């Protein structure tokens, strides 16, 4: 019975299916360098990737690196990124982190999680995305969507994204983390959405738990 599979067996099936569906997932945020990636990921907080990709061309046309960005008035940054939401805070963070990168790191984005998390507006998830997608350092960024799917798939019972990240790192091989992060996001957007699946509808949910009769009530990330 699938319902009696071990967690590791469910993980193997999920890993195999996602690799079949998304063999080479592309980074959804558009950027030409790691600094631009950092800014784009910062902007994506509580905002869609589509919206971020709509505003960043105008921003990066003015400033392609931290040397140029620190000279852009905060109000100018704000007016460009306003459609992303939280623009006052994000515009100040972009300006401030640009100055820090210039003064402290010679304009280079550090590839260290702890150092990244010290930058204004950069939390653990943002830092994890930058090191994984920008530098190829193994990391497993977990947002609320991955948190939701991991609970539906019985891979964690954590109450928050921090616990879920720990659990997923234990289950999946380190070499898979960077790609798997994107694969789960893409699957969640396409098949296992917040309203389109409740733990009983999409292929992975039905395959792993065919006898599940009640919707999965997930805790907030």
mmCIF file of N, CA, C and O in Angstrom, residues 35 38 63-72 93-110 119-120:
data_model
loop_
_atom_site.group_PDB
_atom_site.id
_atom_site.type_symbol
_atom_site.label_atom_id
_atom_site.label_comp_id
_atom_site.label_asym_id
_atom_site.label_seq_id
_atom_site.Cartn_x
_atom_site.Cartn_y
_atom_site.Cartn_z
ATOM 1 N N UNK A 35 24.904 40.231 -8.667
ATOM 2 C CA UNK A 35 24.310 41.375 -7.992
ATOM 3 C C UNK A 35 22.859 41.561 -8.425
ATOM 4 O O UNK A 35 21.966 41.783 -7.593
ATOM 5 N N UNK A 38 20.719 38.989 -6.796
ATOM 6 C CA UNK A 38 20.451 39.344 -5.403
ATOM 7 C C UNK A 38 19.310 40.358 -5.311
ATOM 8 O O UNK A 38 18.385 40.188 -4.497
ATOM 9 N N UNK A 63 21.309 50.929 -13.409
ATOM 10 C CA UNK A 63 22.417 50.469 -12.558
ATOM 11 C C UNK A 63 22.573 48.967 -12.706
ATOM 12 O O UNK A 63 21.715 48.203 -12.265
ATOM 13 N N UNK A 64 23.672 48.557 -13.311
ATOM 14 C CA UNK A 64 23.883 47.130 -13.533
ATOM 15 C C UNK A 64 24.710 46.477 -12.433
ATOM 16 O O UNK A 64 24.827 45.245 -12.369
ATOM 17 N N UNK A 65 25.301 47.300 -11.543
ATOM 18 C CA UNK A 65 26.150 46.768 -10.481
ATOM 19 C C UNK A 65 26.030 47.676 -9.250
ATOM 20 O O UNK A 65 25.430 48.758 -9.322
ATOM 21 N N UNK A 66 26.590 47.254 -8.121
ATOM 22 C CA UNK A 66 26.437 48.056 -6.901
ATOM 23 C C UNK A 66 27.101 49.419 -6.977
ATOM 24 O O UNK A 66 26.654 50.367 -6.319
ATOM 25 N N UNK A 67 28.154 49.562 -7.781
ATOM 26 C CA UNK A 67 28.809 50.868 -7.923
ATOM 27 C C UNK A 67 27.840 51.892 -8.507
ATOM 28 O O UNK A 67 27.787 53.040 -8.053
ATOM 29 N N UNK A 68 27.078 51.461 -9.499
ATOM 30 C CA UNK A 68 26.107 52.358 -10.110
ATOM 31 C C UNK A 68 24.858 52.499 -9.249
ATOM 32 O O UNK A 68 24.288 53.593 -9.148
ATOM 33 N N UNK A 69 24.446 51.407 -8.589
ATOM 34 C CA UNK A 69 23.204 51.434 -7.817
ATOM 35 C C UNK A 69 23.309 52.350 -6.602
ATOM 36 O O UNK A 69 22.340 53.017 -6.244
ATOM 37 N N UNK A 70 24.460 52.390 -5.960
ATOM 38 C CA UNK A 70 24.566 53.229 -4.766
ATOM 39 C C UNK A 70 24.464 54.716 -5.092
ATOM 40 O O UNK A 70 24.220 55.538 -4.211
ATOM 41 N N UNK A 71 24.637 55.073 -6.373
ATOM 42 C CA UNK A 71 24.541 56.476 -6.781
ATOM 43 C C UNK A 71 23.120 56.862 -7.218
ATOM 44 O O UNK A 71 22.849 58.034 -7.457
ATOM 45 N N UNK A 72 22.240 55.861 -7.329
ATOM 46 C CA UNK A 72 20.859 56.126 -7.731
ATOM 47 C C UNK A 72 20.059 56.581 -6.513
ATOM 48 O O UNK A 72 20.081 55.910 -5.472
ATOM 49 N N UNK A 93 16.662 49.140 1.157
ATOM 50 C CA UNK A 93 17.557 47.983 1.300
ATOM 51 C C UNK A 93 18.487 47.849 0.097
ATOM 52 O O UNK A 93 19.690 47.588 0.248
ATOM 53 N N UNK A 94 17.947 48.037 -1.100
ATOM 54 C CA UNK A 94 18.768 47.929 -2.312
ATOM 55 C C UNK A 94 19.863 48.988 -2.306
ATOM 56 O O UNK A 94 21.027 48.705 -2.646
ATOM 57 N N UNK A 95 19.515 50.196 -1.923
ATOM 58 C CA UNK A 95 20.501 51.282 -1.872
ATOM 59 C C UNK A 95 21.567 51.002 -0.815
ATOM 60 O O UNK A 95 22.778 51.127 -1.079
ATOM 61 N N UNK A 96 21.131 50.599 0.364
ATOM 62 C CA UNK A 96 22.070 50.371 1.469
ATOM 63 C C UNK A 96 22.985 49.178 1.208
ATOM 64 O O UNK A 96 24.190 49.235 1.463
ATOM 65 N N UNK A 97 22.421 48.071 0.698
ATOM 66 C CA UNK A 97 23.276 46.904 0.471
ATOM 67 C C UNK A 97 24.274 47.174 -0.650
ATOM 68 O O UNK A 97 25.390 46.635 -0.647
ATOM 69 N N UNK A 98 23.884 48.013 -1.606
ATOM 70 C CA UNK A 98 24.822 48.376 -2.671
ATOM 71 C C UNK A 98 26.024 49.117 -2.102
ATOM 72 O O UNK A 98 27.181 48.834 -2.467
ATOM 73 N N UNK A 99 25.775 50.039 -1.198
ATOM 74 C CA UNK A 99 26.870 50.777 -0.561
ATOM 75 C C UNK A 99 27.768 49.858 0.252
ATOM 76 O O UNK A 99 28.993 49.985 0.232
ATOM 77 N N UNK A 100 27.158 48.910 0.955
ATOM 78 C CA UNK A 100 27.942 47.959 1.755
ATOM 79 C C UNK A 100 28.805 47.085 0.849
ATOM 80 O O UNK A 100 29.988 46.827 1.145
ATOM 81 N N UNK A 101 28.225 46.611 -0.254
ATOM 82 C CA UNK A 101 28.994 45.767 -1.177
ATOM 83 C C UNK A 101 30.196 46.518 -1.735
ATOM 84 O O UNK A 101 31.282 45.952 -1.886
ATOM 85 N N UNK A 102 30.009 47.805 -2.035
ATOM 86 C CA UNK A 102 31.110 48.608 -2.574
ATOM 87 C C UNK A 102 32.191 48.832 -1.515
ATOM 88 O O UNK A 102 33.385 48.625 -1.772
ATOM 89 N N UNK A 103 31.770 49.227 -0.324
ATOM 90 C CA UNK A 103 32.735 49.601 0.715
ATOM 91 C C UNK A 103 33.399 48.395 1.364
ATOM 92 O O UNK A 103 34.590 48.420 1.692
ATOM 93 N N UNK A 104 32.642 47.329 1.575
ATOM 94 C CA UNK A 104 33.151 46.198 2.345
ATOM 95 C C UNK A 104 33.650 45.036 1.491
ATOM 96 O O UNK A 104 34.544 44.288 1.896
ATOM 97 N N UNK A 105 33.063 44.884 0.281
ATOM 98 C CA UNK A 105 33.387 43.712 -0.537
ATOM 99 C C UNK A 105 33.878 44.077 -1.938
ATOM 100 O O UNK A 105 33.845 43.240 -2.833
ATOM 101 N N UNK A 106 34.324 45.318 -2.117
ATOM 102 C CA UNK A 106 34.850 45.775 -3.410
ATOM 103 C C UNK A 106 33.859 45.563 -4.548
ATOM 104 O O UNK A 106 34.242 45.285 -5.697
ATOM 105 N N UNK A 107 32.568 45.658 -4.222
ATOM 106 C CA UNK A 107 31.525 45.544 -5.237
ATOM 107 C C UNK A 107 31.113 44.131 -5.572
ATOM 108 O O UNK A 107 30.274 43.927 -6.452
ATOM 109 N N UNK A 108 31.685 43.159 -4.872
ATOM 110 C CA UNK A 108 31.344 41.763 -5.150
ATOM 111 C C UNK A 108 30.349 41.221 -4.117
ATOM 112 O O UNK A 108 30.435 41.548 -2.938
ATOM 113 N N UNK A 109 29.443 40.382 -4.585
ATOM 114 C CA UNK A 109 28.475 39.747 -3.697
ATOM 115 C C UNK A 109 29.156 38.554 -3.027
ATOM 116 O O UNK A 109 29.703 37.685 -3.719
ATOM 117 N N UNK A 110 29.171 38.484 -1.705
ATOM 118 C CA UNK A 110 29.806 37.338 -1.039
ATOM 119 C C UNK A 110 29.027 36.051 -1.287
ATOM 120 O O UNK A 110 27.805 36.071 -1.440
ATOM 121 N N UNK A 119 23.315 41.577 5.119
ATOM 122 C CA UNK A 119 22.974 42.700 4.243
ATOM 123 C C UNK A 119 21.531 43.141 4.473
ATOM 124 O O UNK A 119 20.666 42.315 4.763
ATOM 125 N N UNK A 120 21.252 44.436 4.348
ATOM 126 C CA UNK A 120 19.878 44.941 4.538
ATOM 127 C C UNK A 120 18.888 44.250 3.602
ATOM 128 O O UNK A 120 19.165 44.086 2.404
#
